[in-house]
Amino acid sequence: MKRSTNRVLTTHAGRLDGPPDVMQLTNDIMAGRTVDLPALQPRLRTGIVDVIRRQADAGIDIISDGELGKFGFGSKAYYARRLSGLSTRRLNPGESAFMALETNERIEFADFYRDLQFVPAPPERTICNAPISYIGQEEVEKDLEFFRSALAEANVKVEETFMCVLAPGWLEHFFYNEYYSTDEEYLFALADAIKHEYQAIVNGGFILQIDDPALPDTYDMIVPAPSIEEYRKFAAVRVEALNHALKNIPEDRVRYHICWGSWHGPHTHDLPLKHVVDLLLKVKAGAYSVEAANPRHEHEWKVWRDVKLPEGKILIPGVVSHASNVVEHPELVADRIVQYANLVGRVNVIADTDCGMGVRVHAQIAWAKLKALSAGAALATKQLWGRAGVA
């Protein structure tokens, strides 16, 4: 995994918007409309080429495939091609389709969520009703080949490439256990299955990003809210399951991303980082990507005054946010980067976005934010090294 050895490197949290017709595919699948995916594969690949080139043009050093192939991401439509044991059933009275639709915040701000409901709640719940195993070998190989061939066609210079996969504890949010005798047994079954996708990505030559909003975010999805001590015990089991899945993967090929959810809401019930930062650092990863730029979490840079980043590890703080249409000024971005560099060391910081930009802000704004990110990193490089960075 590359480090910021002579300049501040830049990256983002994974999800980006591709060309409008490609993005419409996701909307169609989420709405339940029939889509001929095999026939659309060539267009998907050209969409990935476009996203690769736009990342490079924006000055991003460590890039992804934009997760363009994740149609219906987090849904049975996507994961049924990768995991056995999944099914759907109609919701029973009082049930939600997935955990994020029933939270303490939604109770407090019921009027807001009722009036500004962006997507109708699904009428079904995805469940696990049979043994979980990994069946996605062909799917992940197709993902890898798409990214490899798109990189070759795009022919741009980048420092590194990464691909994203969900942590077992975040998969658990979408697929309710109705088969295993305990949730812990289910969690480790998910870990044993999804580890095959983790390994395939690393074997394919890419950095593996583990997406795990669950670490801090599940706290608000337990109604009523648990005590901090109770929640830490709950979260520690999820970290243990993830490490079980990562046990055969070198730490320096893994970056671990947490956030507090991508939706544009008040976030008043977000669990403070200080309560889970030690659990974060127990994850077997070489780098930790943390939401740090939005108004609810920007102050949490102070956590790193008291918490020591382990030797050899990298911190990837979000320095531009997906939570606002305001494009950050490069000087503000630089200030945020320098603040973290002064805390953990300049070579140990890579500048990031808070969360994936795709579907969270308009694509035109997302690309402007990524350009502001790279411009801010250039300013920070001048401050930290006393000169322009050497590519």
GROMACS .gro file of C-alpha atoms in nm:
model
  391
    1MET     CA    1   0.000   0.000   0.000
    2LYS     CA    2   0.143   0.337  -0.106
    3ARG     CA    3   0.218   0.606   0.153
    4SER     CA    4   0.246   0.984   0.124
    5THR     CA    5   0.625   0.967   0.126
    6ASN     CA    6   0.696   1.291  -0.063
    7ARG     CA    7   0.351   1.443  -0.118
    8VAL     CA    8  -0.002   1.405   0.011
    9LEU     CA    9  -0.174   1.128  -0.182
   10THR     CA   10  -0.546   1.148  -0.256
   11THR     CA   11  -0.822   0.891  -0.279
   12HIS     CA   12  -1.197   0.865  -0.225
   13ALA     CA   13  -1.435   0.628  -0.049
   14GLY     CA   14  -1.539   0.421  -0.350
   15ARG     CA   15  -1.877   0.495  -0.503
   16LEU     CA   16  -1.901   0.738  -0.795
   17ASP     CA   17  -2.162   0.816  -1.056
   18GLY     CA   18  -2.096   0.696  -1.408
   19PRO     CA   19  -2.260   0.820  -1.728
   20PRO     CA   20  -2.635   0.891  -1.686
   21ASP     CA   21  -2.753   0.589  -1.884
   22VAL     CA   22  -2.540   0.357  -1.670
   23MET     CA   23  -2.672   0.512  -1.350
   24GLN     CA   24  -3.027   0.464  -1.475
   25LEU     CA   25  -2.964   0.090  -1.463
   26THR     CA   26  -2.928   0.107  -1.086
   27ASN     CA   27  -3.251   0.305  -1.060
   28ASP     CA   28  -3.433   0.052  -1.277
   29ILE     CA   29  -3.313  -0.246  -1.072
   30MET     CA   30  -3.394  -0.079  -0.741
   31ALA     CA   31  -3.743  -0.001  -0.874
   32GLY     CA   32  -3.797  -0.365  -0.969
   33ARG     CA   33  -3.796  -0.308  -1.345
   34THR     CA   34  -3.664  -0.585  -1.568
   35VAL     CA   35  -3.314  -0.518  -1.699
   36ASP     CA   36  -3.115  -0.729  -1.946
   37LEU     CA   37  -2.783  -0.714  -1.764
   38PRO     CA   38  -2.579  -0.936  -2.003
   39ALA     CA   39  -2.674  -0.715  -2.296
   40LEU     CA   40  -2.566  -0.406  -2.105
   41GLN     CA   41  -2.223  -0.534  -1.999
   42PRO     CA   42  -2.030  -0.358  -2.280
   43ARG     CA   43  -2.186  -0.024  -2.184
   44LEU     CA   44  -2.098  -0.085  -1.821
   45ARG     CA   45  -1.735  -0.142  -1.913
   46THR     CA   46  -1.715   0.183  -2.113
   47GLY     CA   47  -1.874   0.356  -1.814
   48ILE     CA   48  -1.592   0.229  -1.593
   49VAL     CA   49  -1.337   0.361  -1.844
   50ASP     CA   50  -1.503   0.701  -1.823
   51VAL     CA   51  -1.499   0.701  -1.442
   52ILE     CA   52  -1.131   0.599  -1.434
   53ARG     CA   53  -1.035   0.885  -1.665
   54ARG     CA   54  -1.239   1.136  -1.469
   55GLN     CA   55  -1.073   1.033  -1.144
   56ALA     CA   56  -0.731   1.082  -1.301
   57ASP     CA   57  -0.836   1.416  -1.451
   58ALA     CA   58  -0.951   1.528  -1.106
   59GLY     CA   59  -0.606   1.451  -0.967
   60ILE     CA   60  -0.702   1.146  -0.760
   61ASP     CA   61  -0.404   0.916  -0.700
   62ILE     CA   62  -0.567   0.600  -0.563
   63ILE     CA   63  -0.876   0.514  -0.765
   64SER     CA   64  -1.159   0.262  -0.783
   65ASP     CA   65  -1.395   0.129  -1.049
   66GLY     CA   66  -1.661   0.362  -0.905
   67GLU     CA   67  -1.855   0.052  -0.797
   68LEU     CA   68  -2.051   0.088  -1.120
   69GLY     CA   69  -2.114  -0.285  -1.140
   70LYS     CA   70  -2.289  -0.294  -0.804
   71PHE     CA   71  -2.644  -0.274  -0.939
   72GLY     CA   72  -2.889  -0.288  -0.652
   73PHE     CA   73  -2.595  -0.288  -0.411
   74GLY     CA   74  -2.698  -0.418  -0.068
   75SER     CA   75  -3.003  -0.590  -0.216
   76LYS     CA   76  -3.091  -0.949  -0.298
   77ALA     CA   77  -3.076  -0.850  -0.667
   78TYR     CA   78  -2.700  -0.805  -0.628
   79TYR     CA   79  -2.601  -1.049  -0.356
   80ALA     CA   80  -2.813  -1.346  -0.462
   81ARG     CA   81  -2.556  -1.391  -0.741
   82ARG     CA   82  -2.280  -1.411  -0.477
   83LEU     CA   83  -2.429  -1.569  -0.165
   84SER     CA   84  -2.648  -1.876  -0.131
   85GLY     CA   85  -2.915  -1.897   0.136
   86LEU     CA   86  -3.094  -1.569   0.062
   87SER     CA   87  -3.463  -1.523  -0.005
   88THR     CA   88  -3.734  -1.261   0.040
   89ARG     CA   89  -4.068  -1.246   0.215
   90ARG     CA   90  -4.341  -0.989   0.261
   91LEU     CA   91  -4.306  -0.764   0.562
   92ASN     CA   92  -4.501  -0.850   0.872
   93PRO     CA   93  -4.686  -0.568   1.049
   94GLY     CA   94  -4.441  -0.335   1.220
   95GLU     CA   95  -4.133  -0.469   1.038
   96SER     CA   96  -3.884  -0.268   0.832
   97ALA     CA   97  -3.719  -0.387   0.514
   98PHE     CA   98  -3.374  -0.325   0.663
   99MET     CA   99  -3.229  -0.188   0.984
  100ALA     CA  100  -3.159   0.167   0.867
  101LEU     CA  101  -3.532   0.231   0.826
  102GLU     CA  102  -3.598   0.194   1.198
  103THR     CA  103  -3.370   0.413   1.411
  104ASN     CA  104  -3.379   0.640   1.712
  105GLU     CA  105  -3.311   0.934   1.481
  106ARG     CA  106  -3.610   0.847   1.263
  107ILE     CA  107  -3.827   0.842   1.573
  108GLU     CA  108  -3.704   1.184   1.687
  109PHE     CA  109  -3.731   1.339   1.340
  110ALA     CA  110  -4.040   1.155   1.219
  111ASP     CA  111  -4.182   1.460   1.039
  112PHE     CA  112  -3.859   1.516   0.848
  113TYR     CA  113  -3.833   1.156   0.733
  114ARG     CA  114  -4.201   1.139   0.641
  115ASP     CA  115  -4.195   1.463   0.440
  116LEU     CA  116  -3.861   1.402   0.267
  117GLN     CA  117  -3.886   1.032   0.194
  118PHE     CA  118  -3.662   1.001  -0.111
  119VAL     CA  119  -3.725   0.636  -0.200
  120PRO     CA  120  -4.038   0.435  -0.113
  121ALA     CA  121  -3.968   0.171   0.150
  122PRO     CA  122  -3.944  -0.179  -0.003
  123PRO     CA  123  -4.244  -0.405   0.068
  124GLU     CA  124  -4.023  -0.707   0.127
  125ARG     CA  125  -3.746  -0.810   0.364
  126THR     CA  126  -3.443  -1.005   0.242
  127ILE     CA  127  -3.373  -1.297   0.473
  128CYS     CA  128  -3.128  -1.579   0.524
  129ASN     CA  129  -3.336  -1.898   0.530
  130ALA     CA  130  -3.071  -2.156   0.435
  131PRO     CA  131  -2.694  -2.209   0.481
  132ILE     CA  132  -2.481  -1.916   0.360
  133SER     CA  133  -2.198  -1.996   0.119
  134TYR     CA  134  -2.011  -1.808  -0.151
  135ILE     CA  135  -2.127  -1.873  -0.507
  136GLY     CA  136  -1.996  -1.554  -0.669
  137GLN     CA  137  -1.670  -1.678  -0.818
  138GLU     CA  138  -1.772  -1.594  -1.174
  139GLU     CA  139  -1.920  -1.259  -1.067
  140VAL     CA  140  -1.608  -1.136  -0.890
  141GLU     CA  141  -1.381  -1.256  -1.170
  142LYS     CA  142  -1.596  -1.056  -1.411
  143ASP     CA  143  -1.561  -0.751  -1.185
  144LEU     CA  144  -1.184  -0.792  -1.179
  145GLU     CA  145  -1.156  -0.836  -1.554
  146PHE     CA  146  -1.378  -0.533  -1.619
  147PHE     CA  147  -1.158  -0.316  -1.399
  148ARG     CA  148  -0.831  -0.451  -1.544
  149SER     CA  149  -0.940  -0.405  -1.905
  150ALA     CA  150  -1.090  -0.063  -1.833
  151LEU     CA  151  -0.763   0.049  -1.671
  152ALA     CA  152  -0.573  -0.067  -1.977
  153GLU     CA  153  -0.805   0.121  -2.211
  154ALA     CA  154  -0.813   0.436  -1.998
  155ASN     CA  155  -0.432   0.442  -2.004
  156VAL     CA  156  -0.393   0.689  -1.718
  157LYS     CA  157  -0.122   0.718  -1.454
  158VAL     CA  158  -0.240   0.640  -1.101
  159GLU     CA  159  -0.060   0.535  -0.784
  160GLU     CA  160  -0.287   0.247  -0.685
  161THR     CA  161  -0.626   0.091  -0.743
  162PHE     CA  162  -0.882  -0.048  -0.500
  163MET     CA  163  -1.215  -0.229  -0.493
  164CYS     CA  164  -1.481  -0.227  -0.222
  165VAL     CA  165  -1.665  -0.510  -0.047
  166LEU     CA  166  -1.897  -0.496   0.253
  167ALA     CA  167  -1.796  -0.621   0.599
  168PRO     CA  168  -1.995  -0.912   0.749
  169GLY     CA  169  -2.146  -0.676   1.006
  170TRP     CA  170  -2.283  -0.449   0.732
  171LEU     CA  171  -2.417  -0.737   0.523
  172GLU     CA  172  -2.609  -0.833   0.834
  173HIS     CA  173  -2.808  -0.508   0.805
  174PHE     CA  174  -2.962  -0.607   0.474
  175PHE     CA  175  -3.021  -0.980   0.520
  176TYR     CA  176  -3.207  -1.080   0.835
  177ASN     CA  177  -3.116  -1.409   1.000
  178GLU     CA  178  -3.405  -1.658   0.998
  179TYR     CA  179  -3.196  -1.973   0.974
  180TYR     CA  180  -2.899  -1.978   1.214
  181SER     CA  181  -2.958  -2.043   1.583
  182THR     CA  182  -2.772  -1.729   1.692
  183ASP     CA  183  -2.681  -1.401   1.529
  184GLU     CA  184  -2.314  -1.469   1.605
  185GLU     CA  185  -2.329  -1.800   1.418
  186TYR     CA  186  -2.489  -1.617   1.125
  187LEU     CA  187  -2.228  -1.341   1.136
  188PHE     CA  188  -1.939  -1.586   1.114
  189ALA     CA  189  -2.115  -1.774   0.831
  190LEU     CA  190  -2.126  -1.445   0.640
  191ALA     CA  191  -1.756  -1.394   0.718
  192ASP     CA  192  -1.666  -1.743   0.593
  193ALA     CA  193  -1.854  -1.676   0.270
  194ILE     CA  194  -1.749  -1.321   0.185
  195LYS     CA  195  -1.381  -1.389   0.259
  196HIS     CA  196  -1.361  -1.554  -0.084
  197GLU     CA  197  -1.443  -1.221  -0.249
  198TYR     CA  198  -1.188  -1.043  -0.029
  199GLN     CA  199  -0.920  -1.290  -0.130
  200ALA     CA  200  -1.007  -1.272  -0.500
  201ILE     CA  201  -0.965  -0.893  -0.505
  202VAL     CA  202  -0.627  -0.907  -0.332
  203ASN     CA  203  -0.513  -1.196  -0.553
  204GLY     CA  204  -0.623  -0.986  -0.850
  205GLY     CA  205  -0.368  -0.720  -0.759
  206PHE     CA  206  -0.602  -0.459  -0.611
  207ILE     CA  207  -0.620  -0.303  -0.267
  208LEU     CA  208  -0.924  -0.433  -0.079
  209GLN     CA  209  -1.144  -0.169   0.086
  210ILE     CA  210  -1.375  -0.307   0.352
  211ASP     CA  211  -1.686  -0.089   0.381
  212ASP     CA  212  -1.821  -0.106   0.735
  213PRO     CA  213  -2.056   0.175   0.835
  214ALA     CA  214  -2.190  -0.081   1.083
  215LEU     CA  215  -1.910  -0.027   1.333
  216PRO     CA  216  -2.042   0.310   1.454
  217ASP     CA  217  -2.375   0.326   1.275
  218THR     CA  218  -2.560   0.024   1.413
  219TYR     CA  219  -2.576   0.201   1.748
  220ASP     CA  220  -2.865   0.417   1.628
  221MET     CA  221  -3.041   0.118   1.472
  222ILE     CA  222  -3.093  -0.053   1.806
  223VAL     CA  223  -3.418   0.083   1.951
  224PRO     CA  224  -3.412   0.187   2.227
  225ALA     CA  225  -3.043   0.281   2.225
  226PRO     CA  226  -2.818   0.049   2.425
  227SER     CA  227  -2.563   0.165   2.679
  228ILE     CA  228  -2.216   0.238   2.541
  229GLU     CA  229  -2.080  -0.069   2.721
  230GLU     CA  230  -2.350  -0.292   2.575
  231TYR     CA  231  -2.290  -0.158   2.227
  232ARG     CA  232  -1.914  -0.202   2.246
  233LYS     CA  233  -1.963  -0.570   2.326
  234PHE     CA  234  -2.198  -0.598   2.027
  235ALA     CA  235  -1.951  -0.420   1.797
  236ALA     CA  236  -1.651  -0.620   1.921
  237VAL     CA  237  -1.809  -0.943   1.794
  238ARG     CA  238  -1.850  -0.782   1.450
  239VAL     CA  239  -1.482  -0.683   1.448
  240GLU     CA  240  -1.389  -1.039   1.545
  241ALA     CA  241  -1.595  -1.177   1.255
  242LEU     CA  242  -1.432  -0.938   1.009
  243ASN     CA  243  -1.084  -1.031   1.129
  244HIS     CA  244  -1.180  -1.395   1.087
  245ALA     CA  245  -1.255  -1.321   0.722
  246LEU     CA  246  -0.929  -1.128   0.680
  247LYS     CA  247  -0.698  -1.373   0.857
  248ASN     CA  248  -0.518  -1.492   0.541
  249ILE     CA  249  -0.487  -1.149   0.378
  250PRO     CA  250  -0.180  -0.927   0.434
  251GLU     CA  251  -0.278  -0.619   0.633
  252ASP     CA  252  -0.098  -0.385   0.393
  253ARG     CA  253  -0.342  -0.490   0.118
  254VAL     CA  254  -0.649  -0.383   0.318
  255ARG     CA  255  -0.801  -0.046   0.399
  256TYR     CA  256  -1.098  -0.027   0.633
  257HIS     CA  257  -1.368   0.238   0.586
  258ILE     CA  258  -1.623   0.350   0.843
  259CYS     CA  259  -1.883   0.624   0.828
  260TRP     CA  260  -2.214   0.713   0.987
  261GLY     CA  261  -2.434   0.653   0.682
  262SER     CA  262  -2.461   0.842   0.357
  263TRP     CA  263  -2.811   0.985   0.387
  264HIS     CA  264  -2.866   1.360   0.425
  265GLY     CA  265  -3.022   1.378   0.769
  266PRO     CA  266  -2.958   1.536   1.110
  267HIS     CA  267  -2.730   1.258   1.244
  268THR     CA  268  -2.795   1.369   1.601
  269HIS     CA  269  -2.782   1.008   1.725
  270ASP     CA  270  -2.444   0.923   1.569
  271LEU     CA  271  -2.218   0.741   1.812
  272PRO     CA  272  -1.904   0.949   1.881
  273LEU     CA  273  -1.585   0.810   1.730
  274LYS     CA  274  -1.415   0.802   2.070
  275HIS     CA  275  -1.637   0.511   2.175
  276VAL     CA  276  -1.524   0.279   1.894
  277VAL     CA  277  -1.183   0.407   1.783
  278ASP     CA  278  -1.000   0.131   1.974
  279LEU     CA  279  -1.221  -0.129   1.804
  280LEU     CA  280  -1.150   0.034   1.467
  281LEU     CA  281  -0.777  -0.007   1.525
  282LYS     CA  282  -0.819  -0.378   1.606
  283VAL     CA  283  -0.926  -0.449   1.248
  284LYS     CA  284  -0.651  -0.627   1.054
  285ALA     CA  285  -0.594  -0.351   0.800
  286GLY     CA  286  -0.306  -0.132   0.693
  287ALA     CA  287  -0.513   0.185   0.667
  288TYR     CA  288  -0.823   0.329   0.828
  289SER     CA  289  -1.064   0.555   0.637
  290VAL     CA  290  -1.275   0.769   0.872
  291GLU     CA  291  -1.553   1.020   0.804
  292ALA     CA  292  -1.412   1.353   0.929
  293ALA     CA  293  -1.536   1.652   0.727
  294ASN     CA  294  -1.909   1.691   0.781
  295PRO     CA  295  -2.045   1.919   1.058
  296ARG     CA  296  -2.133   1.627   1.283
  297HIS     CA  297  -1.785   1.474   1.289
  298GLU     CA  298  -1.527   1.734   1.187
  299HIS     CA  299  -1.441   1.806   1.550
  300GLU     CA  300  -1.336   1.445   1.604
  301TRP     CA  301  -0.983   1.514   1.481
  302LYS     CA  302  -0.929   1.573   1.854
  303VAL     CA  303  -0.964   1.200   1.915
  304TRP     CA  304  -0.623   1.150   1.753
  305ARG     CA  305  -0.456   1.374   2.009
  306ASP     CA  306  -0.515   1.100   2.265
  307VAL     CA  307  -0.523   0.787   2.047
  308LYS     CA  308  -0.196   0.675   1.893
  309LEU     CA  309  -0.208   0.547   1.537
  310PRO     CA  310  -0.027   0.210   1.547
  311GLU     CA  311   0.319   0.195   1.400
  312GLY     CA  312   0.317   0.134   1.026
  313LYS     CA  313  -0.053   0.213   0.982
  314ILE     CA  314  -0.211   0.486   0.765
  315LEU     CA  315  -0.498   0.720   0.849
  316ILE     CA  316  -0.728   0.820   0.562
  317PRO     CA  317  -0.947   1.104   0.694
  318GLY     CA  318  -1.235   1.244   0.495
  319VAL     CA  319  -1.149   1.605   0.415
  320VAL     CA  320  -1.438   1.673   0.176
  321SER     CA  321  -1.794   1.571   0.254
  322HIS     CA  322  -2.073   1.395   0.067
  323ALA     CA  323  -2.327   1.558   0.302
  324SER     CA  324  -2.341   1.900   0.135
  325ASN     CA  325  -2.365   2.048  -0.214
  326VAL     CA  326  -2.112   2.314  -0.108
  327VAL     CA  327  -1.775   2.249  -0.275
  328GLU     CA  328  -1.501   2.289  -0.015
  329HIS     CA  329  -1.237   2.555  -0.073
  330PRO     CA  330  -0.893   2.401  -0.136
  331GLU     CA  331  -0.747   2.602   0.152
  332LEU     CA  332  -0.997   2.446   0.392
  333VAL     CA  333  -0.911   2.103   0.254
  334ALA     CA  334  -0.542   2.178   0.307
  335ASP     CA  335  -0.606   2.294   0.664
  336ARG     CA  336  -0.782   1.967   0.742
  337ILE     CA  337  -0.502   1.759   0.591
  338VAL     CA  338  -0.229   1.949   0.775
  339GLN     CA  339  -0.420   1.912   1.102
  340TYR     CA  340  -0.415   1.533   1.068
  341ALA     CA  341  -0.057   1.526   0.943
  342ASN     CA  342   0.055   1.716   1.252
  343LEU     CA  343  -0.118   1.457   1.470
  344VAL     CA  344  -0.009   1.129   1.308
  345GLY     CA  345   0.276   1.226   1.073
  346ARG     CA  346   0.262   1.347   0.715
  347VAL     CA  347   0.366   1.014   0.562
  348ASN     CA  348   0.080   0.845   0.748
  349VAL     CA  349  -0.203   1.052   0.596
  350ILE     CA  350  -0.390   1.003   0.269
  351ALA     CA  351  -0.661   1.259   0.186
  352ASP     CA  352  -1.005   1.108   0.135
  353THR     CA  353  -1.374   1.182   0.100
  354ASP     CA  354  -1.609   1.117   0.391
  355CYS     CA  355  -1.810   0.858   0.201
  356GLY     CA  356  -1.884   0.757  -0.156
  357MET     CA  357  -1.999   1.051  -0.368
  358GLY     CA  358  -2.213   0.847  -0.606
  359VAL     CA  359  -2.589   0.905  -0.566
  360ARG     CA  360  -2.518   1.127  -0.261
  361VAL     CA  361  -2.451   1.453  -0.447
  362HIS     CA  362  -2.504   1.546  -0.811
  363ALA     CA  363  -2.227   1.403  -1.028
  364GLN     CA  364  -2.113   1.748  -1.143
  365ILE     CA  365  -2.068   1.852  -0.779
  366ALA     CA  366  -1.895   1.526  -0.690
  367TRP     CA  367  -1.628   1.578  -0.955
  368ALA     CA  368  -1.581   1.939  -0.841
  369LYS     CA  369  -1.531   1.816  -0.485
  370LEU     CA  370  -1.268   1.566  -0.600
  371LYS     CA  371  -1.082   1.844  -0.781
  372ALA     CA  372  -1.097   2.054  -0.464
  373LEU     CA  373  -0.958   1.753  -0.276
  374SER     CA  374  -0.656   1.724  -0.505
  375ALA     CA  375  -0.601   2.102  -0.507
  376GLY     CA  376  -0.611   2.105  -0.128
  377ALA     CA  377  -0.365   1.815  -0.113
  378ALA     CA  378  -0.124   2.013  -0.333
  379LEU     CA  379  -0.146   2.311  -0.096
  380ALA     CA  380  -0.094   2.084   0.204
  381THR     CA  381   0.210   1.929   0.036
  382LYS     CA  382   0.368   2.274   0.006
  383GLN     CA  383   0.308   2.339   0.374
  384LEU     CA  384   0.426   1.998   0.495
  385TRP     CA  385   0.727   1.950   0.269
  386GLY     CA  386   0.805   2.316   0.195
  387ARG     CA  387   0.781   2.250  -0.177
  388ALA     CA  388   0.557   2.102  -0.440
  389GLY     CA  389   0.527   1.725  -0.412
  390VAL     CA  390   0.725   1.494  -0.635
  391ALA     CA  391   0.497   1.254  -0.819
   0.00000   0.00000   0.00000
